[in-house]
mmCIF file of N, CA and C in Angstrom:
data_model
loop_
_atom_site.group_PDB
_atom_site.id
_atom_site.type_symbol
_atom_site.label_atom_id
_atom_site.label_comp_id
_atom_site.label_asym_id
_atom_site.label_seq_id
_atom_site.Cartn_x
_atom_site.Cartn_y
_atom_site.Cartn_z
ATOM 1 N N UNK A 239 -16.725 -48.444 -13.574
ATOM 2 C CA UNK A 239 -15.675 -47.881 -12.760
ATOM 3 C C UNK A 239 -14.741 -48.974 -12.244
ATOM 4 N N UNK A 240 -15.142 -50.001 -12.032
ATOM 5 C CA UNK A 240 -14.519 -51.096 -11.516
ATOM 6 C C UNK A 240 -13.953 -51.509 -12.415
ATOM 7 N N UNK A 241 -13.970 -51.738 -13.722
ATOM 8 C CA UNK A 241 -13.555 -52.418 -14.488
ATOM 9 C C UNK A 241 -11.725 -51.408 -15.089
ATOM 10 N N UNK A 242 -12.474 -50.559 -14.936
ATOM 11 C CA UNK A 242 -11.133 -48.923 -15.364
ATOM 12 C C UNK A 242 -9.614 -48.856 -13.871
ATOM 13 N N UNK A 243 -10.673 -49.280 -12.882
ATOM 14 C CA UNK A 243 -9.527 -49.684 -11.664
ATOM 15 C C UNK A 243 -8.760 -51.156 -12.124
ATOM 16 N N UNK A 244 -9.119 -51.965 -12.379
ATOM 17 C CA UNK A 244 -8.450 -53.397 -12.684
ATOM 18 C C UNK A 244 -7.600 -52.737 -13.791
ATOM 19 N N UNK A 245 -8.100 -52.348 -14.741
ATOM 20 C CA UNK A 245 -7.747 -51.942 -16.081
ATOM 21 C C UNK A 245 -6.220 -51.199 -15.461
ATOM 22 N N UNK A 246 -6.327 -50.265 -14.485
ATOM 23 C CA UNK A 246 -5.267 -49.485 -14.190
ATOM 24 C C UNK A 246 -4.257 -50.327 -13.456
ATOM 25 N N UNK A 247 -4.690 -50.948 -12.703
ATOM 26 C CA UNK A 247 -4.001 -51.876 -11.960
ATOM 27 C C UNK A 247 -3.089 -53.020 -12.786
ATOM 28 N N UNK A 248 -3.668 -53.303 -13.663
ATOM 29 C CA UNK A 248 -2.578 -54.144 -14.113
ATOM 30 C C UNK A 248 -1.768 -53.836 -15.313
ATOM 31 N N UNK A 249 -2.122 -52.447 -15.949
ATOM 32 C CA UNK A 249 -1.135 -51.210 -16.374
ATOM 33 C C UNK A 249 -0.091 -50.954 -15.506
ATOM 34 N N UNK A 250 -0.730 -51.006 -14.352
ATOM 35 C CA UNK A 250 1.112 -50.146 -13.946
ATOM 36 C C UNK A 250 1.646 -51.804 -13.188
ATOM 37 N N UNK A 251 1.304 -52.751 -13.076
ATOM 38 C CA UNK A 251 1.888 -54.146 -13.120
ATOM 39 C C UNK A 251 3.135 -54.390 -14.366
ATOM 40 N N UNK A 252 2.425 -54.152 -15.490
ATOM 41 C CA UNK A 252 2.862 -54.244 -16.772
ATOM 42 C C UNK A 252 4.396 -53.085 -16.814
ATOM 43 N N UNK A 253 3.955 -51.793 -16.246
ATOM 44 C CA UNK A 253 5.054 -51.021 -16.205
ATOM 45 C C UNK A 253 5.986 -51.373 -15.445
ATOM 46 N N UNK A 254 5.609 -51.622 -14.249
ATOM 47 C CA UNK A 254 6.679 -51.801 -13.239
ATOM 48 C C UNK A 254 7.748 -53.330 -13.816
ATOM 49 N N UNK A 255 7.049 -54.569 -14.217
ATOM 50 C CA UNK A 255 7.883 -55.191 -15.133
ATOM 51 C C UNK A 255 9.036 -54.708 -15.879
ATOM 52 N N UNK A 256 8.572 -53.453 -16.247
ATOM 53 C CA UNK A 256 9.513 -53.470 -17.730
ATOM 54 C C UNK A 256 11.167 -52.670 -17.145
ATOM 55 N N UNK A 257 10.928 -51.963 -15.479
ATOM 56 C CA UNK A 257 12.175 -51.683 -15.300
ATOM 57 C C UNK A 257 13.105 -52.423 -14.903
ATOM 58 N N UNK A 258 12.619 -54.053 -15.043
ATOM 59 C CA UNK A 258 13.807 -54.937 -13.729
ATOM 60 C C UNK A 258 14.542 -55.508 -15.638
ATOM 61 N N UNK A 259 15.125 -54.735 -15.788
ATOM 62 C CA UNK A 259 16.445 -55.117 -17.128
ATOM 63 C C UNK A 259 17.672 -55.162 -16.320
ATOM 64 N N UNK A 260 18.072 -56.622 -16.944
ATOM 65 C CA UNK A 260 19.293 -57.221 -16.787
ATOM 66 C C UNK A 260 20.214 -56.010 -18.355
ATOM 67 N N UNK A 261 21.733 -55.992 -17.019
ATOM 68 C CA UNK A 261 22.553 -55.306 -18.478
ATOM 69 C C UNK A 261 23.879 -55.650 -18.138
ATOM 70 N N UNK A 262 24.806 -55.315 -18.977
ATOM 71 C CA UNK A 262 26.157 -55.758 -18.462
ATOM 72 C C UNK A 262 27.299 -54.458 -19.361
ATOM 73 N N UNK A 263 28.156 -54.626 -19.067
ATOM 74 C CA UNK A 263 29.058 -53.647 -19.232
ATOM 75 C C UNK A 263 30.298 -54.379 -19.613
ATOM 76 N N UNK A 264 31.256 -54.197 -20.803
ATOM 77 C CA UNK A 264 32.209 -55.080 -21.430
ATOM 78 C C UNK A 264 33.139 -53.581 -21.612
ATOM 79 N N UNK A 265 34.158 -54.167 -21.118
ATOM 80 C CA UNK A 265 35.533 -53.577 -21.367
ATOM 81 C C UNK A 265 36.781 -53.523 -21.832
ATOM 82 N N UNK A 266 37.441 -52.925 -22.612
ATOM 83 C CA UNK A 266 38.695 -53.329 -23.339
ATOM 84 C C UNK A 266 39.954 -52.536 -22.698
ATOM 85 N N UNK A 267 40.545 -53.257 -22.052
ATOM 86 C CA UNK A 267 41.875 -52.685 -21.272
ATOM 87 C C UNK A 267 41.136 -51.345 -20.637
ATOM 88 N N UNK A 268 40.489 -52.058 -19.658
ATOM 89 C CA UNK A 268 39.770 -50.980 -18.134
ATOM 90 C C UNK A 268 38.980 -49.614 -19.169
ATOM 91 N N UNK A 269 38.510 -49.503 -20.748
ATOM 92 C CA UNK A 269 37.824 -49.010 -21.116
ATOM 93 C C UNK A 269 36.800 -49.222 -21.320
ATOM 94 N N UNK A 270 35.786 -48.639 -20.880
ATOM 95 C CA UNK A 270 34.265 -48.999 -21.470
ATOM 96 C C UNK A 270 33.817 -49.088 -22.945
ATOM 97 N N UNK A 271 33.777 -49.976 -23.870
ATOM 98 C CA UNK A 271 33.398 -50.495 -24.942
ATOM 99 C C UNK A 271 31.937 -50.316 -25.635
ATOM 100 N N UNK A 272 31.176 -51.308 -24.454
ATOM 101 C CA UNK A 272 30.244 -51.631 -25.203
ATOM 102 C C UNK A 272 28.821 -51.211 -23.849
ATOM 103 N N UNK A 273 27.921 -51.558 -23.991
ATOM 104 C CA UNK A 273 26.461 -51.430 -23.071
ATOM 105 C C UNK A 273 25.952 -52.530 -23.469
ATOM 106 N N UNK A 274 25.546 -53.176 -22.946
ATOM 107 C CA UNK A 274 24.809 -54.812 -23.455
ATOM 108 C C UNK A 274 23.071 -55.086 -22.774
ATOM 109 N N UNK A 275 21.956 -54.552 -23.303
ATOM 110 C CA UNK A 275 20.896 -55.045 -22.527
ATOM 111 C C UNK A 275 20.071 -55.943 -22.908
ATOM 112 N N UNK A 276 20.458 -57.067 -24.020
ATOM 113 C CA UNK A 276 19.702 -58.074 -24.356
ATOM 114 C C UNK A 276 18.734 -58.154 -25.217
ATOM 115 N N UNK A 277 18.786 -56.779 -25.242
ATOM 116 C CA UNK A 277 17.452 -56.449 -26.881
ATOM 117 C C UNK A 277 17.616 -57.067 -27.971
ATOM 118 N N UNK A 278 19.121 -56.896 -28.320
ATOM 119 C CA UNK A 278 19.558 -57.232 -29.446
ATOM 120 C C UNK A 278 20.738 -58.476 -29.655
ATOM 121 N N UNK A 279 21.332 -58.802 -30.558
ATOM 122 C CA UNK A 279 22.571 -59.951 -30.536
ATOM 123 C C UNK A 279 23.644 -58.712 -30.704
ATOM 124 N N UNK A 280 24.421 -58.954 -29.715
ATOM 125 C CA UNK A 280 25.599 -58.372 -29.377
ATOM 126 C C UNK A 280 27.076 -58.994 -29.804
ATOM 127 N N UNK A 281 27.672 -58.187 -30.373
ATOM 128 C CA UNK A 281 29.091 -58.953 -31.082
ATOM 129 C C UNK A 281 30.217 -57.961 -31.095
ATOM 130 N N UNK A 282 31.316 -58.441 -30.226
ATOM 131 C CA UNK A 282 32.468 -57.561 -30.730
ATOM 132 C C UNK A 282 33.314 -57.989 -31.439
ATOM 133 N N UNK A 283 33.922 -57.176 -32.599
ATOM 134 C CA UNK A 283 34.413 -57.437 -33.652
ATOM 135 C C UNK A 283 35.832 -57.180 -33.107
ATOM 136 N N UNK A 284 37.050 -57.803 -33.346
ATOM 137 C CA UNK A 284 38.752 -57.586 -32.394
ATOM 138 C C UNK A 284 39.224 -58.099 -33.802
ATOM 139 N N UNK A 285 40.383 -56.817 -34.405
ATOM 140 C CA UNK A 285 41.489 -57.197 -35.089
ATOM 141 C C UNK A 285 42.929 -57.643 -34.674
ATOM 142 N N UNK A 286 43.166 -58.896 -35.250
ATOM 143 C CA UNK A 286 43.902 -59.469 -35.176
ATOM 144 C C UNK A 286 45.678 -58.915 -34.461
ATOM 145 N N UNK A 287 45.534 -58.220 -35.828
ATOM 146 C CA UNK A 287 46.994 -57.194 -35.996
ATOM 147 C C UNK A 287 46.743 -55.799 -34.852
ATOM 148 N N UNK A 288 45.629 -55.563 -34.308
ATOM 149 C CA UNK A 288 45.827 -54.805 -33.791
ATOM 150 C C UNK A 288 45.513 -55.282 -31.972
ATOM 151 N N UNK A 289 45.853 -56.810 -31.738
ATOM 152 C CA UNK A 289 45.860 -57.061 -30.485
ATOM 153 C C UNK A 289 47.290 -57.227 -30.193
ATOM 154 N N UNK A 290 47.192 -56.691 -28.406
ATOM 155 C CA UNK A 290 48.818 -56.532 -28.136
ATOM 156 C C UNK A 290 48.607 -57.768 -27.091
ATOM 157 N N UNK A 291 49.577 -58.589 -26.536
ATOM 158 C CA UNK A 291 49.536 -59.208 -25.609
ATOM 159 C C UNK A 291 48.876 -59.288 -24.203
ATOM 160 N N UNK A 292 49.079 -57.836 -23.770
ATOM 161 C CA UNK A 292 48.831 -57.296 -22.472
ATOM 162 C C UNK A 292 46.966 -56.865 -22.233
ATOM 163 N N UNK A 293 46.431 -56.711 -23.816
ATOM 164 C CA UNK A 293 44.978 -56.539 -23.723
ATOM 165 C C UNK A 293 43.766 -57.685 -22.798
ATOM 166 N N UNK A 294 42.870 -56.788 -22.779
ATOM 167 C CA UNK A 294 42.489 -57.978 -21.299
ATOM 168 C C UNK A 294 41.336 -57.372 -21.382
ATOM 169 N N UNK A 295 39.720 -58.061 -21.018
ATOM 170 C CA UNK A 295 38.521 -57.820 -21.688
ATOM 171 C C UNK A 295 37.771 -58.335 -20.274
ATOM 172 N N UNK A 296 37.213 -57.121 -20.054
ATOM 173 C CA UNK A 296 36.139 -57.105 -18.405
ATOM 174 C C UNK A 296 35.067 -57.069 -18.642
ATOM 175 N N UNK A 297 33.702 -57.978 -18.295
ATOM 176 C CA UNK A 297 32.407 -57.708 -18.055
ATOM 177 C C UNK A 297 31.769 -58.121 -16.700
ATOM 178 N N UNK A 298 30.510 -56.724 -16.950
ATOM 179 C CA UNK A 298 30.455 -56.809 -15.423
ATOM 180 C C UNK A 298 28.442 -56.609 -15.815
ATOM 181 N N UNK A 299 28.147 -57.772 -14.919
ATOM 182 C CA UNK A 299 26.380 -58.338 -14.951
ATOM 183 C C UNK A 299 25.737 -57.754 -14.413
ATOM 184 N N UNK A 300 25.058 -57.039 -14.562
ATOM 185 C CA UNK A 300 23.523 -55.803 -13.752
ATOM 186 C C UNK A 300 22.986 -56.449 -13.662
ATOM 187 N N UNK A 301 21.782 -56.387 -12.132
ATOM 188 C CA UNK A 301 20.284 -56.484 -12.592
ATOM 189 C C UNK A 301 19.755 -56.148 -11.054
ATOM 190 N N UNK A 302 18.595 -55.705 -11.408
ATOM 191 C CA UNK A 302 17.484 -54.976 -10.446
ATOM 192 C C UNK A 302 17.772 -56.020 -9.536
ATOM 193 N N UNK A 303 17.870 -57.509 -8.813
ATOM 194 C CA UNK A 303 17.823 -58.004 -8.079
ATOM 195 C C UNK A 303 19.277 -58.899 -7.436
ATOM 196 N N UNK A 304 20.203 -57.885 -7.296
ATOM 197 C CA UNK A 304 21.589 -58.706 -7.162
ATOM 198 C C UNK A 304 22.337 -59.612 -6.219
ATOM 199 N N UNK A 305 22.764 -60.450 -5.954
ATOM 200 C CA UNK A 305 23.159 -61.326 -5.136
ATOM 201 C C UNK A 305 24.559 -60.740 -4.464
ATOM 202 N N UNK A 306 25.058 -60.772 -3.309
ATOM 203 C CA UNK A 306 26.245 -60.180 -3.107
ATOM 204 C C UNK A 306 27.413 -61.573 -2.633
ATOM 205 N N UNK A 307 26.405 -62.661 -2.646
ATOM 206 C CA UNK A 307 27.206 -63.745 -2.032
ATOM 207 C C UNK A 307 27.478 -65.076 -2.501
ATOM 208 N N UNK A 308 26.450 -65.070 -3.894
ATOM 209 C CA UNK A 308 26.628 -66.429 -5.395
ATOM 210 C C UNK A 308 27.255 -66.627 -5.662
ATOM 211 N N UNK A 309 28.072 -67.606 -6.179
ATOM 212 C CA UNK A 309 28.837 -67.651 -6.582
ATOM 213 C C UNK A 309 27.991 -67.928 -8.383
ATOM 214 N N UNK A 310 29.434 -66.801 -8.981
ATOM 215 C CA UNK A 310 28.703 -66.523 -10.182
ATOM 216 C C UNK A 310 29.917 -67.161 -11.168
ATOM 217 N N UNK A 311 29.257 -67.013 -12.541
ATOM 218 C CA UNK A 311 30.475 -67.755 -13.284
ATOM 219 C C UNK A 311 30.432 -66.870 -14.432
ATOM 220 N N UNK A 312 31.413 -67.259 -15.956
ATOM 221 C CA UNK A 312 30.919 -66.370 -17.022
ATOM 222 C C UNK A 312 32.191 -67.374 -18.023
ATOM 223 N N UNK A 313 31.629 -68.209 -18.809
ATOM 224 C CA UNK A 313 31.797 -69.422 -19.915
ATOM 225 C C UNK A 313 32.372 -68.486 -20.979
ATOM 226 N N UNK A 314 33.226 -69.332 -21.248
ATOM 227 C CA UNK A 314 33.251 -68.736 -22.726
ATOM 228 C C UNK A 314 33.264 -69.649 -23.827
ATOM 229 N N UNK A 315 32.645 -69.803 -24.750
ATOM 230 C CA UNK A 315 32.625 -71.476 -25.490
ATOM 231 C C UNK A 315 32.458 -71.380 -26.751
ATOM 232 N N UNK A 316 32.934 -72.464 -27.699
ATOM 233 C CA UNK A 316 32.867 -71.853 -29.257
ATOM 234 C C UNK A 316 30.939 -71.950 -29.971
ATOM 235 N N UNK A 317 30.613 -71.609 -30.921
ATOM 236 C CA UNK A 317 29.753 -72.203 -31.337
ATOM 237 C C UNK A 317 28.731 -73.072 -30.829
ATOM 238 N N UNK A 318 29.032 -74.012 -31.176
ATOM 239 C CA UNK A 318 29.168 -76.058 -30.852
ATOM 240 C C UNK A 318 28.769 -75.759 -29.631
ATOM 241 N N UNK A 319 28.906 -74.909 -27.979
ATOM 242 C CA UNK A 319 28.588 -75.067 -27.078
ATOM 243 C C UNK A 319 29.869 -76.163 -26.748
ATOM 244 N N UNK A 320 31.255 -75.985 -27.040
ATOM 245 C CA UNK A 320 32.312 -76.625 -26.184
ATOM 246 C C UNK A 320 32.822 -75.336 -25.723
ATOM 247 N N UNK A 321 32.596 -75.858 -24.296
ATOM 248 C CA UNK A 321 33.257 -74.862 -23.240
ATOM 249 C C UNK A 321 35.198 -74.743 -23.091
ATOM 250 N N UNK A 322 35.271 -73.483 -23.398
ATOM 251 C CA UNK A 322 36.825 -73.325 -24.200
ATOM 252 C C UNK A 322 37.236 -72.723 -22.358
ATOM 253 N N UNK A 323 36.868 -72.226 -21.678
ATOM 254 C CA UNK A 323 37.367 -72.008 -20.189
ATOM 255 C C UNK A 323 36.289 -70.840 -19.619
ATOM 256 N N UNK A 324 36.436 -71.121 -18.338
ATOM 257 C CA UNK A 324 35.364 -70.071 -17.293
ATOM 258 C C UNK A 324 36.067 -69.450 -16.115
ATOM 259 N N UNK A 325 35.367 -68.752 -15.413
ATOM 260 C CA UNK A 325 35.775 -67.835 -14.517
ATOM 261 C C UNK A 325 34.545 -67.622 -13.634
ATOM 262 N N UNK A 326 35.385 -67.992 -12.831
ATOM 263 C CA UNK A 326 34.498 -67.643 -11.458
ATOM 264 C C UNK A 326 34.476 -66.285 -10.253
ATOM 265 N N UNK A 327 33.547 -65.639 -10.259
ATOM 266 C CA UNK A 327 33.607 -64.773 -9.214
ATOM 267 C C UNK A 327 32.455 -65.045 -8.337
ATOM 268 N N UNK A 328 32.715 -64.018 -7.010
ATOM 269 C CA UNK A 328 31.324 -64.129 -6.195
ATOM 270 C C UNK A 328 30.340 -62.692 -6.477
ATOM 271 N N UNK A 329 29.454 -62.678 -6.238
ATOM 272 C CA UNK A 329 28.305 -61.524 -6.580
ATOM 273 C C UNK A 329 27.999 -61.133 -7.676
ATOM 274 N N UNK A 330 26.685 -60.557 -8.166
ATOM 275 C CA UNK A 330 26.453 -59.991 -9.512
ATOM 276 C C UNK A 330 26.950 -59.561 -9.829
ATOM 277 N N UNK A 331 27.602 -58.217 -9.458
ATOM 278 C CA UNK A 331 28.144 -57.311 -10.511
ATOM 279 C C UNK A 331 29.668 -56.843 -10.153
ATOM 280 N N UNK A 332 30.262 -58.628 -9.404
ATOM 281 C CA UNK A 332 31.981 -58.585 -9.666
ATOM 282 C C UNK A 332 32.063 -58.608 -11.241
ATOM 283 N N UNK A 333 33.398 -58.174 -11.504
ATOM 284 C CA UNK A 333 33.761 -58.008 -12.987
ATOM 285 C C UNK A 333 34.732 -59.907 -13.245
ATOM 286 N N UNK A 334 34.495 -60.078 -14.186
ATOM 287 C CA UNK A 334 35.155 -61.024 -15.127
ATOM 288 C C UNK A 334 36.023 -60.547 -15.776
ATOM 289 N N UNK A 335 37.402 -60.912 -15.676
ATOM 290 C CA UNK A 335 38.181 -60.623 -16.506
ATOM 291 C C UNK A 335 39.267 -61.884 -16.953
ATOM 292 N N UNK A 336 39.471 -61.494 -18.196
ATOM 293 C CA UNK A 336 40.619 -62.815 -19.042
ATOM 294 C C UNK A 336 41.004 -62.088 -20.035
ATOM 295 N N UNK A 337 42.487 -62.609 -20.274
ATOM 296 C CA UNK A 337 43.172 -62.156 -21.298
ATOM 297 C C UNK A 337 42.454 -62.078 -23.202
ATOM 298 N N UNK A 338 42.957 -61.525 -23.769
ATOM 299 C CA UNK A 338 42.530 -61.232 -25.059
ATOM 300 C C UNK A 338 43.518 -62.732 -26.099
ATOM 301 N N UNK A 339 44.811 -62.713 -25.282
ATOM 302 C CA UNK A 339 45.398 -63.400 -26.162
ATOM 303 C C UNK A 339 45.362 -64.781 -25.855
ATOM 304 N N UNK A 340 44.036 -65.183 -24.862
ATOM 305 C CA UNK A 340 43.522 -66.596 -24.481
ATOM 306 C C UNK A 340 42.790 -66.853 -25.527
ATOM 307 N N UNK A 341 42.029 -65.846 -26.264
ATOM 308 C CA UNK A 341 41.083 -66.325 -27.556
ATOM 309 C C UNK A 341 41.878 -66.533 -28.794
ATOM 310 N N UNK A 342 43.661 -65.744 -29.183
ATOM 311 C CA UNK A 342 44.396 -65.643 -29.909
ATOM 312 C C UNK A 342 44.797 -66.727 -30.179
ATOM 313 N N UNK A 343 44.991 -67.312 -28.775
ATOM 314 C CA UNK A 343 45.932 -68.831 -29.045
ATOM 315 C C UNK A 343 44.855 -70.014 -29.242
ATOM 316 N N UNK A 344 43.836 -69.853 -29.118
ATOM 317 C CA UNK A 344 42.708 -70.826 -29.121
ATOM 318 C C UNK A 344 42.494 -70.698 -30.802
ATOM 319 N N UNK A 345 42.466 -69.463 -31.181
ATOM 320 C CA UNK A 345 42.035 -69.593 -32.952
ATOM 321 C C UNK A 345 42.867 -69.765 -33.459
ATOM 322 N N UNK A 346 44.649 -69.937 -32.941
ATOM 323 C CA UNK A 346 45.912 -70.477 -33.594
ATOM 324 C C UNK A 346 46.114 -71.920 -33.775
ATOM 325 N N UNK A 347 45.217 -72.392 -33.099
ATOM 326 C CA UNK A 347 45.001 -74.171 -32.444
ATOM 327 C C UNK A 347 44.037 -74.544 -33.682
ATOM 328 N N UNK A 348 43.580 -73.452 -34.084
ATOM 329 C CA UNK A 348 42.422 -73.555 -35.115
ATOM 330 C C UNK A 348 41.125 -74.016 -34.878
ATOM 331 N N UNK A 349 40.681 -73.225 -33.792
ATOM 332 C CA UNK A 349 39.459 -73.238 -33.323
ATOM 333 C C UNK A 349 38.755 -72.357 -33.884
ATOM 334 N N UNK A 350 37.723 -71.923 -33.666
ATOM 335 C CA UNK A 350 36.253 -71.420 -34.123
ATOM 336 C C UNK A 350 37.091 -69.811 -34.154
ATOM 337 N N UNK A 351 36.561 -68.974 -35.169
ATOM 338 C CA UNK A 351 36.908 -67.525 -34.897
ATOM 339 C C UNK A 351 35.828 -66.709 -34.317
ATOM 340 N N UNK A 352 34.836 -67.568 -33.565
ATOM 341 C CA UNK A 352 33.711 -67.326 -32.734
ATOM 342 C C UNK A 352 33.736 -67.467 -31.660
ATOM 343 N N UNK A 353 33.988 -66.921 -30.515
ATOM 344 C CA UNK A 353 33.624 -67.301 -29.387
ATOM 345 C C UNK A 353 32.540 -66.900 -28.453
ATOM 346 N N UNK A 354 31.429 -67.366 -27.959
ATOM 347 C CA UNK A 354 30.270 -66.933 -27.085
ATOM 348 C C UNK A 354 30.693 -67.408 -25.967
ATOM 349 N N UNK A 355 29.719 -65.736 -25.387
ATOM 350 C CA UNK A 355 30.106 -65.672 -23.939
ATOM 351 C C UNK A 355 28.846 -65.622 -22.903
ATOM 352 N N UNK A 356 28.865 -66.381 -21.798
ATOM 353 C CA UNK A 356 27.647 -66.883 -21.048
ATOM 354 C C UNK A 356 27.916 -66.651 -19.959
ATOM 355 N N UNK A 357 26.618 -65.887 -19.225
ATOM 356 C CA UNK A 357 27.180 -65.753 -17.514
ATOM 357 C C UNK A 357 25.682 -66.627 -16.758
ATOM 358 N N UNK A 358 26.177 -66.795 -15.436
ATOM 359 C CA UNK A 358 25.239 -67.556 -14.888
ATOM 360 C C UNK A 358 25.664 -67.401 -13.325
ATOM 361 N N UNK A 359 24.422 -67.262 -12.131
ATOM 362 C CA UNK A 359 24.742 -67.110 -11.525
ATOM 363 C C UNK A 359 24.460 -68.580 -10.712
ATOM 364 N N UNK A 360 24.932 -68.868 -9.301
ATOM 365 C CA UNK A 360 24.842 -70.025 -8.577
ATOM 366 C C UNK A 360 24.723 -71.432 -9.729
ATOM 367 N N UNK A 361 24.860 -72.521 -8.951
ATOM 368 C CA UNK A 361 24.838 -73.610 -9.696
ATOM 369 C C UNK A 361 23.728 -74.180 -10.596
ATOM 370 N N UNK A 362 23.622 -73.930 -11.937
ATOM 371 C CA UNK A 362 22.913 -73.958 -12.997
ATOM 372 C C UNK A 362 23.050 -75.534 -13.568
ATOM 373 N N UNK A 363 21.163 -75.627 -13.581
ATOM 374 C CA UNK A 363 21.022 -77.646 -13.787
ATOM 375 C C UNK A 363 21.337 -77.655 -15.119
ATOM 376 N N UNK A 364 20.855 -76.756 -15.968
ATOM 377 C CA UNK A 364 20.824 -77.153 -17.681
ATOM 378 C C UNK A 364 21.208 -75.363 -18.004
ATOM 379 N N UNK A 365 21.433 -75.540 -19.323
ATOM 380 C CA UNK A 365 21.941 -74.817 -20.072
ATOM 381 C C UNK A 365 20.950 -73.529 -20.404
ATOM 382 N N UNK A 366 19.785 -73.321 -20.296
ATOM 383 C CA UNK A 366 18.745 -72.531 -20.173
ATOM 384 C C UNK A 366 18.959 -71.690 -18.785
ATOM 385 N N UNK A 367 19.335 -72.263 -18.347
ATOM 386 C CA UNK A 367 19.508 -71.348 -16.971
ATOM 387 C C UNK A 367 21.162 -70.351 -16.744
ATOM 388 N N UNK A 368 21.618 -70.082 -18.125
ATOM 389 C CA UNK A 368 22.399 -69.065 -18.674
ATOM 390 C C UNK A 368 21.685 -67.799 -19.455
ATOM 391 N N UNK A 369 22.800 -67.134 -19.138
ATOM 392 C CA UNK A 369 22.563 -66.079 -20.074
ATOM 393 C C UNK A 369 23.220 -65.541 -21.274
ATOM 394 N N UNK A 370 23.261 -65.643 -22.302
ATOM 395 C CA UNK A 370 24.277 -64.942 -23.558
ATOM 396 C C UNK A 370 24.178 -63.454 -23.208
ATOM 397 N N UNK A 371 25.728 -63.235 -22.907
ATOM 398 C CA UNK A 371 26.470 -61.951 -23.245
ATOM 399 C C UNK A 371 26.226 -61.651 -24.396
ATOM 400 N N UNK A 372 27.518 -62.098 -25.025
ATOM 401 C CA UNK A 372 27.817 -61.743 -26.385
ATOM 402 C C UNK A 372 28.734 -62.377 -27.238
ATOM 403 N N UNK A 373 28.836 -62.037 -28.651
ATOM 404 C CA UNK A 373 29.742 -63.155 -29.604
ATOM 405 C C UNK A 373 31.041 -62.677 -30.211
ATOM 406 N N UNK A 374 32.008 -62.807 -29.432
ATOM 407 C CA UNK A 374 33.322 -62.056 -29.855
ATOM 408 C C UNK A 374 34.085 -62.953 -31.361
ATOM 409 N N UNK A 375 34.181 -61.823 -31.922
ATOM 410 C CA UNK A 375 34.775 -62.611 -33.345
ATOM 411 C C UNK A 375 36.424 -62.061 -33.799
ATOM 412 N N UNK A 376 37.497 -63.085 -33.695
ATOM 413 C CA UNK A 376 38.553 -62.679 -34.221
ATOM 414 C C UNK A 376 38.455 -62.295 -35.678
ATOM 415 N N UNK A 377 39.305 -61.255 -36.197
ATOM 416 C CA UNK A 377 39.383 -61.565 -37.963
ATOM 417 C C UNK A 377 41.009 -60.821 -37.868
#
């Protein structure tokens, strides 16, 4: 009997784990796009010919335990891990937003047609202490 109580006990340990998912929410001109919860590698695909100037791309960071007063950040960098520019907000789940045609003119410079995107909250020692969004690809 004792052994079926432990047994239960660290069953619902195991459960209660599995609801604290980090997620984020990515937007294309104030539309909801995409759902992002880390299961998988996440990539948005953006045509070229069909970006207008004025387009502008929001994500916004979930998670079961949120900060209202961090200062949070969200990288955007090619490949290689060279940081192409960032953005700073305060709290988890302020939104990030930057233009579309900041990645346009960066792949006109002839940079990477890759760009990854990393959020992180408070001041982060090493690079592990990020998180990958996702991998936006011009074509």
């Amino acid at each position: 009997m004792k052994h079926l109580l432990i047994l239960s006990l660290l069953f619902c340990t195991f459960q209660a784990k599995a609801d604290t998912i980090d997620f984020c929410q990515v937007y294309y001109n104030n539309i909801k796009i995409l759902d992002i919860n880390f299961f998988r590698s996440n990539e948005l695909v953006l045509k070229l010919d069909s970006i207008q100037s004025s387009d502008s791309i929001s994500i916004r960071y979930f998670r079961d335990t949120p900060c209202f007063d961090c200062p949070t950040k969200l990288i955007i960098e090619n490949e290689k891990h060279l940081p192409f520019f960032s953005i700073e907000n305060v709290g988890t789940s302020s939104p990030f937003t930057f233009s579309v045609q900041q990645l346009v003119e960066l792949r006109e410079k002839g940079y990477e047609h890759h760009f990854e995107v990393f959020y992180t909250e408070g001041i982060p020692v090493s690079r592990t202490g990020r998180q990958f969004v996702l991998r936006i690809k011009l074509e």
